[in-house]
Amino acid sequence: MSELVERYKEAMSHWPSGVAVVTTHLDGQDYGMTVSSLTSVSLHPSMISVCIDKRTTMCSILQQSRSFAASMLDSTQRKVGQTFSDSTIRMPDRFKKHAFQNLHSGNRVLSDGLAWLDCNVHSFHDIGDHVIFVGEVLEAKTLSTQSPIVYYRRGWHRVADIDGSPF
């Protein structure tokens, strides 16, 4: 890896991001993966973006399925995030380890956590080694006011208020 890429990765590791599980379905099969690159894009219409590495199965599946859901994880859901980021766990088995509910769209969301968003793929953009998927939000639900889990400096962390107490 180039020296610039290493410096870039180190610098970006200092920018915390929330953690979510993105799910979709195609041909009767559920797919899901952990992401930390979910961002609000627009209020009117309500849209989000998620960046997916081109080398993942999920990237091509999302291009075909044209819909996805994002379940935002709270600070108690580290194991959920680890399950969906572990490439040694087969797709169907990932869903057996945690409680999900089916939405009208056919996408699945976690039964607990912070919140979820159900989306149609509005567009996708091939950029570098990732594809940016822009999703138009069809439905959204807040489930909890717990503290989120965040990915920061290549590790999982809880959010705390400036005085040190959890939210």
XYZ file of N, CA, C and O in Angstrom:
668
model
N 0.846 -1.186 0.000
C 0.000 0.000 0.000
C 0.888 1.245 0.000
O 1.922 1.266 0.649
N 0.450 2.257 -0.684
C 1.266 3.462 -0.765
C 1.281 4.209 0.567
O 0.390 4.049 1.402
N 2.289 5.024 0.717
C 2.421 5.816 1.938
C 1.237 6.775 2.098
O 0.732 6.968 3.198
N 0.763 7.348 1.001
C -0.385 8.246 1.060
C -1.637 7.511 1.537
O -2.383 8.011 2.370
N -1.852 6.291 1.042
C -3.024 5.517 1.460
C -2.949 5.240 2.957
O -3.954 5.358 3.667
N -1.790 4.895 3.467
C -1.643 4.650 4.910
C -1.923 5.914 5.721
O -2.603 5.863 6.746
N -1.417 7.044 5.262
C -1.681 8.316 5.972
C -3.161 8.677 5.894
O -3.752 9.162 6.862
N -3.782 8.426 4.736
C -5.214 8.674 4.547
C -6.026 7.821 5.518
O -6.920 8.317 6.203
N -5.727 6.517 5.584
C -6.454 5.621 6.480
C -6.293 6.051 7.932
O -7.264 6.047 8.697
N -5.102 6.431 8.312
C -4.867 6.872 9.696
C -5.649 8.157 9.992
O -6.294 8.280 11.038
N -5.622 9.108 9.080
C -6.361 10.359 9.286
C -7.862 10.098 9.383
O -8.543 10.610 10.288
N -8.402 9.288 8.473
C -9.842 9.010 8.472
C -10.277 8.196 9.687
O -11.430 8.272 10.097
N -9.359 7.443 10.287
C -9.715 6.655 11.472
C -10.055 7.557 12.654
O -10.668 7.110 13.619
N -9.675 8.824 12.558
C -9.981 9.779 13.625
C -11.341 10.444 13.449
O -11.721 11.295 14.248
N -12.073 10.066 12.408
C -13.421 10.591 12.169
C -14.419 9.500 12.538
O -14.533 8.500 11.845
N -15.155 9.660 13.656
C -16.085 8.603 14.065
C -17.298 8.528 13.150
O -17.723 9.519 12.564
N -17.829 7.328 13.037
C -19.049 7.157 12.255
C -19.938 6.132 12.946
O -19.461 5.254 13.661
N -21.234 6.268 12.730
C -22.179 5.306 13.259
C -22.022 3.972 12.559
O -21.367 3.865 11.522
N -22.625 2.944 13.136
C -22.549 1.605 12.572
C -23.972 1.129 12.294
O -24.868 1.292 13.134
N -24.170 0.543 11.123
C -25.483 0.038 10.738
C -25.323 -1.302 10.029
O -24.243 -1.636 9.547
N -26.404 -2.052 9.987
C -26.461 -3.264 9.184
C -27.384 -2.970 8.012
O -28.537 -2.576 8.202
N -26.849 -3.111 6.802
C -27.632 -2.903 5.585
C -28.060 -4.275 5.076
O -27.234 -5.194 4.981
N -29.347 -4.410 4.787
C -29.893 -5.679 4.304
C -30.652 -5.469 3.003
O -31.134 -4.368 2.721
N -30.755 -6.542 2.244
C -31.562 -6.553 1.036
C -31.962 -7.995 0.760
O -31.556 -8.901 1.494
N -32.749 -8.198 -0.257
C -33.134 -9.556 -0.649
C -33.161 -9.636 -2.178
O -33.418 -8.642 -2.850
N -32.854 -10.815 -2.664
C -32.854 -11.047 -4.105
C -33.087 -12.537 -4.339
O -32.409 -13.371 -3.723
N -34.052 -12.842 -5.177
C -34.357 -14.226 -5.532
C -34.560 -15.118 -4.308
O -34.041 -16.231 -4.230
N -35.314 -14.601 -3.323
C -35.652 -15.381 -2.142
C -34.555 -15.513 -1.104
O -34.710 -16.210 -0.108
N -33.436 -14.845 -1.299
C -32.299 -14.916 -0.373
C -32.097 -13.556 0.292
O -32.165 -12.523 -0.373
N -31.851 -13.558 1.607
C -31.526 -12.324 2.332
C -30.022 -12.126 2.360
O -29.263 -13.091 2.491
N -29.606 -10.878 2.252
C -28.202 -10.500 2.293
C -28.043 -9.347 3.269
O -28.943 -8.514 3.397
N -26.895 -9.275 3.930
C -26.660 -8.172 4.848
C -25.193 -8.003 5.155
O -24.420 -8.957 5.098
N -24.823 -6.787 5.482
C -23.450 -6.491 5.874
C -23.412 -5.262 6.780
O -24.311 -4.422 6.754
N -22.374 -5.183 7.586
C -22.145 -4.039 8.462
C -21.508 -2.914 7.660
O -20.617 -3.160 6.845
N -21.982 -1.695 7.891
C -21.407 -0.517 7.238
C -21.184 0.584 8.270
O -21.863 0.644 9.288
N -20.232 1.430 7.976
C -20.027 2.630 8.798
C -20.003 3.868 7.909
O -19.535 4.914 8.307
N -20.530 3.720 6.713
C -20.510 4.824 5.757
C -21.919 5.204 5.323
O -22.188 5.367 4.149
N -22.819 5.325 6.267
C -24.199 5.711 5.992
C -24.346 7.207 6.297
O -23.912 7.663 7.345
N -24.919 7.945 5.359
C -25.003 9.399 5.493
C -26.347 9.912 4.999
O -26.866 9.425 3.992
N -26.874 10.902 5.686
C -28.058 11.604 5.213
C -27.665 12.441 4.003
O -26.628 13.108 4.001
N -28.499 12.399 2.951
C -28.197 13.134 1.721
C -29.180 14.270 1.494
O -28.790 15.372 1.143
N -30.471 14.007 1.694
C -31.499 14.986 1.350
C -32.719 14.801 2.248
O -33.053 13.673 2.618
N -33.386 15.909 2.569
C -34.645 15.838 3.318
C -35.843 15.711 2.395
O -36.792 15.000 2.693
N -35.826 16.452 1.265
C -36.961 16.480 0.326
C -36.473 16.180 -1.076
O -35.991 17.091 -1.746
N -36.532 14.983 -1.571
C -37.058 13.799 -0.886
C -36.033 13.272 0.116
O -34.837 13.556 0.020
N -36.505 12.491 1.073
C -35.625 11.911 2.096
C -34.738 10.853 1.445
O -35.239 9.888 0.867
N -33.422 11.073 1.540
C -32.465 10.157 0.924
C -31.250 9.976 1.811
O -30.867 10.890 2.545
N -30.668 8.776 1.710
C -29.413 8.472 2.384
C -28.444 7.900 1.360
O -28.842 7.518 0.257
N -27.168 7.835 1.749
C -26.190 7.138 0.912
C -25.450 6.129 1.771
O -25.315 6.304 2.987
N -25.001 5.087 1.114
C -24.170 4.081 1.759
C -23.108 3.663 0.739
O -23.405 3.520 -0.445
N -21.871 3.550 1.201
C -20.764 3.194 0.317
C -20.392 1.736 0.541
O -20.159 1.317 1.677
N -20.331 0.973 -0.550
C -20.056 -0.464 -0.476
C -18.839 -0.790 -1.347
O -18.775 -0.385 -2.508
N -17.900 -1.523 -0.785
C -16.705 -1.958 -1.505
C -17.123 -2.826 -2.696
O -17.930 -3.746 -2.555
N -16.548 -2.545 -3.846
C -16.878 -3.287 -5.070
C -16.563 -4.770 -4.974
O -17.162 -5.575 -5.667
N -15.612 -5.142 -4.133
C -15.196 -6.541 -4.033
C -16.191 -7.401 -3.254
O -16.076 -8.616 -3.248
N -17.172 -6.781 -2.594
C -18.121 -7.551 -1.790
C -19.269 -8.075 -2.644
O -19.651 -7.462 -3.646
N -19.817 -9.193 -2.219
C -21.008 -9.748 -2.865
C -22.154 -8.752 -2.762
O -22.945 -8.600 -3.690
N -22.226 -8.063 -1.633
C -23.330 -7.132 -1.377
C -23.411 -6.044 -2.442
O -24.508 -5.604 -2.792
N -22.298 -5.625 -2.979
C -22.297 -4.560 -3.980
C -23.100 -4.967 -5.210
O -23.994 -4.244 -5.651
N -22.803 -6.112 -5.774
C -23.533 -6.541 -6.972
C -24.985 -6.902 -6.647
O -25.883 -6.657 -7.451
N -25.221 -7.435 -5.450
C -26.591 -7.777 -5.041
C -27.442 -6.508 -4.951
O -28.582 -6.470 -5.426
N -26.905 -5.444 -4.353
C -27.655 -4.183 -4.247
C -27.948 -3.579 -5.618
O -29.011 -2.990 -5.820
N -27.029 -3.707 -6.554
C -27.264 -3.193 -7.896
C -28.418 -3.924 -8.570
O -29.169 -3.331 -9.331
N -28.587 -5.193 -8.241
C -29.665 -5.985 -8.836
C -30.984 -5.835 -8.075
O -32.046 -5.766 -8.690
N -30.924 -5.800 -6.746
C -32.155 -5.821 -5.943
C -32.914 -4.502 -5.979
O -34.131 -4.482 -5.851
N -32.158 -3.404 -6.089
C -32.751 -2.058 -6.200
C -33.483 -1.593 -4.941
O -34.249 -0.635 -4.982
N -33.268 -2.267 -3.799
C -33.817 -1.790 -2.527
C -32.925 -2.273 -1.400
O -32.191 -3.247 -1.556
N -32.997 -1.578 -0.257
C -32.245 -1.994 0.923
C -32.845 -1.342 2.158
O -33.596 -0.379 2.066
N -32.501 -1.912 3.303
C -32.875 -1.326 4.593
C -31.603 -1.154 5.400
O -30.644 -1.910 5.244
N -31.588 -0.155 6.261
C -30.449 0.095 7.142
C -30.942 0.123 8.581
O -31.828 0.908 8.914
N -30.390 -0.763 9.402
C -30.703 -0.805 10.834
C -29.530 -0.203 11.586
O -28.404 -0.720 11.523
N -29.759 0.899 12.296
C -28.710 1.586 13.037
C -28.523 0.915 14.396
O -29.489 0.682 15.112
N -27.268 0.599 14.725
C -26.971 -0.176 15.931
C -26.776 0.700 17.154
O -26.183 1.780 17.074
N -27.270 0.202 18.294
C -27.003 0.887 19.554
C -25.776 0.263 20.223
O -25.221 -0.730 19.741
N -25.350 0.852 21.320
C -24.086 0.462 21.956
C -24.098 -0.947 22.533
O -23.049 -1.456 22.915
N -25.255 -1.594 22.594
C -25.314 -2.971 23.102
C -25.224 -3.994 21.963
O -25.266 -5.191 22.223
N -25.117 -3.554 20.722
C -25.231 -4.454 19.574
C -23.918 -4.721 18.837
O -23.905 -4.978 17.644
N -22.840 -4.707 19.574
C -21.537 -4.984 18.974
C -21.528 -6.344 18.275
O -20.995 -6.486 17.177
N -22.122 -7.364 18.904
C -22.130 -8.713 18.309
C -22.883 -8.730 16.980
O -22.515 -9.461 16.065
N -23.931 -7.929 16.861
C -24.664 -7.845 15.594
C -23.729 -7.299 14.517
O -23.621 -7.862 13.426
N -23.063 -6.207 14.834
C -22.125 -5.626 13.874
C -21.023 -6.590 13.495
O -20.638 -6.683 12.322
N -20.514 -7.329 14.471
C -19.447 -8.294 14.190
C -19.959 -9.455 13.333
O -19.263 -9.910 12.427
N -21.175 -9.922 13.609
C -21.749 -11.016 12.818
C -21.846 -10.630 11.353
O -21.468 -11.394 10.466
N -22.338 -9.425 11.082
C -22.560 -9.013 9.697
C -21.305 -8.475 9.006
O -21.345 -8.158 7.826
N -20.203 -8.396 9.747
C -18.937 -8.010 9.107
C -17.995 -9.204 8.971
O -16.926 -9.078 8.381
N -18.403 -10.353 9.477
C -17.561 -11.552 9.450
C -17.815 -12.346 8.168
O -18.855 -12.989 8.017
N -16.861 -12.311 7.251
C -17.037 -12.969 5.953
C -17.032 -14.496 6.056
O -17.383 -15.179 5.095
N -16.651 -15.047 7.216
C -16.666 -16.501 7.362
C -18.059 -17.023 7.734
O -18.297 -18.231 7.681
N -18.974 -16.135 8.113
C -20.341 -16.546 8.447
C -21.192 -16.439 7.192
O -21.307 -15.370 6.591
N -21.793 -17.567 6.786
C -22.623 -17.587 5.578
C -23.814 -16.646 5.734
O -24.312 -16.430 6.833
N -24.277 -16.096 4.612
C -25.372 -15.129 4.629
C -26.597 -15.616 5.398
O -27.062 -14.916 6.282
N -27.151 -16.792 5.092
C -28.369 -17.189 5.819
C -28.136 -17.300 7.326
O -29.015 -16.975 8.118
N -26.932 -17.745 7.724
C -26.632 -17.916 9.143
C -26.522 -16.589 9.882
O -26.777 -16.529 11.087
N -26.153 -15.536 9.200
C -26.066 -14.219 9.840
C -27.429 -13.802 10.389
O -27.530 -13.234 11.461
N -28.469 -14.086 9.645
C -29.813 -13.673 10.037
C -30.379 -14.546 11.155
O -31.264 -14.110 11.887
N -29.889 -15.762 11.321
C -30.384 -16.669 12.356
C -29.900 -16.277 13.745
O -30.485 -16.661 14.743
N -28.828 -15.509 13.822
C -28.213 -15.168 15.097
C -28.872 -13.979 15.804
O -28.572 -13.705 16.952
N -29.759 -13.268 15.103
C -30.346 -12.045 15.661
C -31.814 -11.931 15.246
O -32.232 -12.516 14.250
N -32.596 -11.152 16.008
C -34.037 -11.004 15.739
C -34.280 -9.938 14.672
O -33.864 -8.786 14.822
N -34.979 -10.341 13.609
C -35.320 -9.441 12.503
C -36.820 -9.438 12.286
O -37.510 -10.380 12.663
N -37.291 -8.397 11.650
C -38.680 -8.360 11.196
C -38.698 -8.035 9.711
O -37.805 -7.371 9.206
N -39.725 -8.535 9.019
C -39.873 -8.284 7.594
C -40.711 -7.031 7.375
O -41.722 -6.832 8.047
N -40.293 -6.222 6.426
C -41.041 -5.025 6.054
C -41.879 -5.320 4.811
O -41.658 -6.323 4.124
N -42.820 -4.425 4.506
C -43.666 -4.596 3.320
C -42.836 -4.692 2.040
O -43.212 -5.362 1.091
N -41.685 -4.031 2.021
C -40.811 -4.042 0.849
C -40.143 -5.395 0.629
O -39.587 -5.647 -0.433
N -40.142 -6.227 1.664
C -39.427 -7.495 1.614
C -38.075 -7.428 2.294
O -37.454 -8.456 2.560
N -37.599 -6.217 2.568
C -36.340 -6.065 3.291
C -36.558 -6.431 4.754
O -37.664 -6.363 5.268
N -35.460 -6.788 5.414
C -35.525 -7.143 6.830
C -34.762 -6.106 7.632
O -33.720 -5.603 7.193
N -35.287 -5.802 8.828
C -34.628 -4.879 9.747
C -34.518 -5.538 11.116
O -35.314 -6.420 11.458
N -33.553 -5.097 11.883
C -33.409 -5.604 13.244
C -34.636 -5.215 14.068
O -35.167 -4.110 13.926
N -35.059 -6.109 14.929
C -36.226 -5.850 15.775
C -35.918 -4.852 16.880
O -36.822 -4.259 17.457
N -34.635 -4.684 17.191
C -34.237 -3.690 18.184
C -33.081 -2.877 17.621
O -32.659 -3.081 16.497
N -32.570 -1.940 18.398
C -31.525 -1.038 17.921
C -32.005 0.391 18.016
O -32.980 0.692 18.705
N -31.339 1.274 17.326
C -31.684 2.698 17.393
C -32.849 3.057 16.479
O -33.821 3.675 16.903
N -32.731 2.679 15.215
C -33.722 3.082 14.219
C -33.466 2.274 12.958
O -32.439 1.613 12.825
N -34.416 2.337 12.038
C -34.201 1.743 10.729
C -34.815 2.602 9.641
O -35.711 3.402 9.894
N -34.271 2.432 8.440
C -34.740 3.121 7.245
C -34.912 2.083 6.145
O -34.037 1.238 5.950
N -36.031 2.140 5.432
C -36.276 1.237 4.315
C -36.227 2.068 3.040
O -36.886 3.118 2.960
N -35.457 1.625 2.060
C -35.165 2.468 0.893
C -35.278 1.720 -0.435
O -34.996 0.534 -0.514
N -35.634 2.460 -1.465
C -35.438 2.037 -2.849
C -34.133 2.656 -3.312
O -33.806 3.793 -2.948
N -33.382 1.921 -4.126
C -32.145 2.484 -4.682
C -32.546 3.525 -5.723
O -33.175 3.214 -6.725
N -32.214 4.774 -5.449
C -32.485 5.875 -6.373
C -31.443 5.892 -7.483
O -31.751 6.074 -8.652
N -30.178 5.710 -7.080
C -29.072 5.690 -8.044
C -27.862 5.055 -7.384
O -27.824 4.909 -6.164
N -26.893 4.690 -8.194
C -25.617 4.240 -7.646
C -24.506 4.790 -8.525
O -24.687 4.993 -9.733
N -23.380 5.051 -7.875
C -22.271 5.751 -8.522
C -20.970 4.999 -8.265
O -20.585 4.817 -7.114
N -20.319 4.600 -9.331
C -19.056 3.877 -9.277
C -17.942 4.894 -9.035
O -17.629 5.702 -9.910
N -17.357 4.853 -7.826
C -16.325 5.822 -7.455
C -15.137 5.075 -6.845
O -15.260 4.486 -5.774
N -13.994 5.094 -7.510
C -12.807 4.437 -6.967
C -13.052 2.961 -6.723
O -13.519 2.243 -7.605
N -12.765 2.490 -5.509
C -12.939 1.074 -5.195
C -14.276 0.779 -4.509
O -14.500 -0.318 -4.014
N -15.188 1.760 -4.493
C -16.510 1.598 -3.882
C -17.610 2.021 -4.856
O -17.351 2.690 -5.849
N -18.822 1.635 -4.523
C -20.013 2.130 -5.204
C -20.839 2.854 -4.157
O -21.066 2.331 -3.056
N -21.251 4.081 -4.468
C -22.118 4.853 -3.575
C -23.553 4.590 -3.999
O -23.940 4.873 -5.133
N -24.339 4.034 -3.077
C -25.759 3.783 -3.319
C -26.557 4.894 -2.647
O -26.385 5.148 -1.462
N -27.396 5.559 -3.420
C -28.290 6.583 -2.883
C -29.668 5.950 -2.790
O -30.200 5.444 -3.788
N -30.206 5.942 -1.584
C -31.502 5.324 -1.366
C -32.560 6.344 -1.015
O -32.323 7.226 -0.180
N -33.713 6.250 -1.670
C -34.854 7.092 -1.306
C -35.600 6.382 -0.187
O -36.026 5.233 -0.333
N -35.764 7.068 0.928
C -36.378 6.476 2.120
C -37.884 6.353 1.908
O -38.574 7.333 1.626
N -38.373 5.118 2.043
C -39.800 4.827 1.912
C -40.496 4.820 3.263
O -41.669 5.173 3.381
N -39.750 4.366 4.274
C -40.300 4.243 5.617
C -39.152 4.372 6.608
O -38.024 3.988 6.312
N -39.444 4.913 7.782
C -38.422 5.082 8.822
C -39.077 4.889 10.182
O -40.241 5.237 10.375
N -38.301 4.329 11.099
C -38.829 4.134 12.450
C -37.699 4.244 13.460
O -36.632 3.665 13.279
N -37.958 4.997 14.540
C -37.031 5.086 15.657
C -37.464 4.071 16.703
O -38.647 4.009 17.049
N -36.518 3.298 17.205
C -36.823 2.234 18.152
C -36.350 2.519 19.569
O -36.899 1.992 20.518
N -35.307 3.334 19.713
C -34.665 3.495 21.011
C -33.979 4.842 21.117
O -33.652 5.462 20.111
N -33.735 5.258 22.335
C -32.948 6.471 22.578
C -31.600 6.114 23.201
O -30.930 6.971 23.770
N -31.225 4.838 23.085
C -29.929 4.390 23.593
C -28.799 5.147 22.905
O -28.988 5.757 21.857
N -27.635 5.020 23.443
C -26.433 5.567 22.829
C -26.050 4.697 21.624
O -26.176 3.474 21.685
N -25.572 5.293 20.531
C -25.169 4.487 19.370
C -23.801 3.843 19.583
O -23.025 4.273 20.438
N -23.539 2.827 18.798
C -22.176 2.306 18.720
C -21.518 3.054 17.562
O -22.160 3.341 16.553
N -20.264 3.429 17.740
C -19.550 4.137 16.686
C -18.250 3.413 16.374
O -17.685 2.716 17.221
N -17.810 3.589 15.139
C -16.531 3.055 14.704
C -15.558 4.223 14.697
O -15.772 5.229 14.016
N -14.484 4.089 15.495
C -13.539 5.185 15.675
C -12.154 4.590 15.924
O -12.008 3.696 16.767
N -11.166 5.064 15.197
C -9.784 4.618 15.312
C -9.678 3.096 15.249
O -9.026 2.458 16.050
N -10.425 2.562 14.263
C -10.412 1.135 13.927
C -10.948 0.245 15.047
O -10.571 -0.914 15.195
N -11.866 0.805 15.855
C -12.468 0.022 16.932
C -13.902 0.446 17.199
O -14.368 1.472 16.704
N -14.622 -0.342 17.987
C -16.018 -0.102 18.347
C -16.048 0.658 19.671
O -15.366 0.275 20.623
N -16.862 1.715 19.734
C -16.916 2.558 20.932
C -18.355 2.970 21.220
O -19.214 2.958 20.345
N -18.565 3.387 22.476
C -19.843 3.979 22.875
C -19.688 5.492 22.852
O -18.597 6.020 23.036
N -20.805 6.170 22.681
C -20.806 7.623 22.735
C -21.066 8.060 24.173
O -21.911 7.482 24.855
N -20.344 9.059 24.627
C -20.570 9.621 25.957
C -20.681 11.125 25.813
O -20.112 11.728 24.905
N -21.420 11.718 26.722
C -21.526 13.174 26.755
C -20.167 13.749 27.147
O -19.294 13.040 27.652
N -19.966 15.028 26.948
C -18.673 15.649 27.237
C -18.287 15.476 28.699
O -17.118 15.354 29.009
N -19.270 15.400 29.597
C -18.934 15.206 31.021
C -18.580 13.751 31.330
O -18.293 13.407 32.465
N -18.612 12.869 30.321
C -18.211 11.488 30.495
C -19.337 10.514 30.730
O -19.125 9.309 30.734
N -20.553 11.014 30.938
C -21.661 10.086 31.170
C -22.279 9.679 29.835
O -22.294 10.456 28.895
N -22.782 8.431 29.756
C -23.459 8.012 28.525
C -24.699 8.847 28.296
O -25.287 9.370 29.245
N -25.116 8.986 27.077
C -26.324 9.753 26.755
C -27.519 9.170 27.443
O -27.693 8.038 27.630
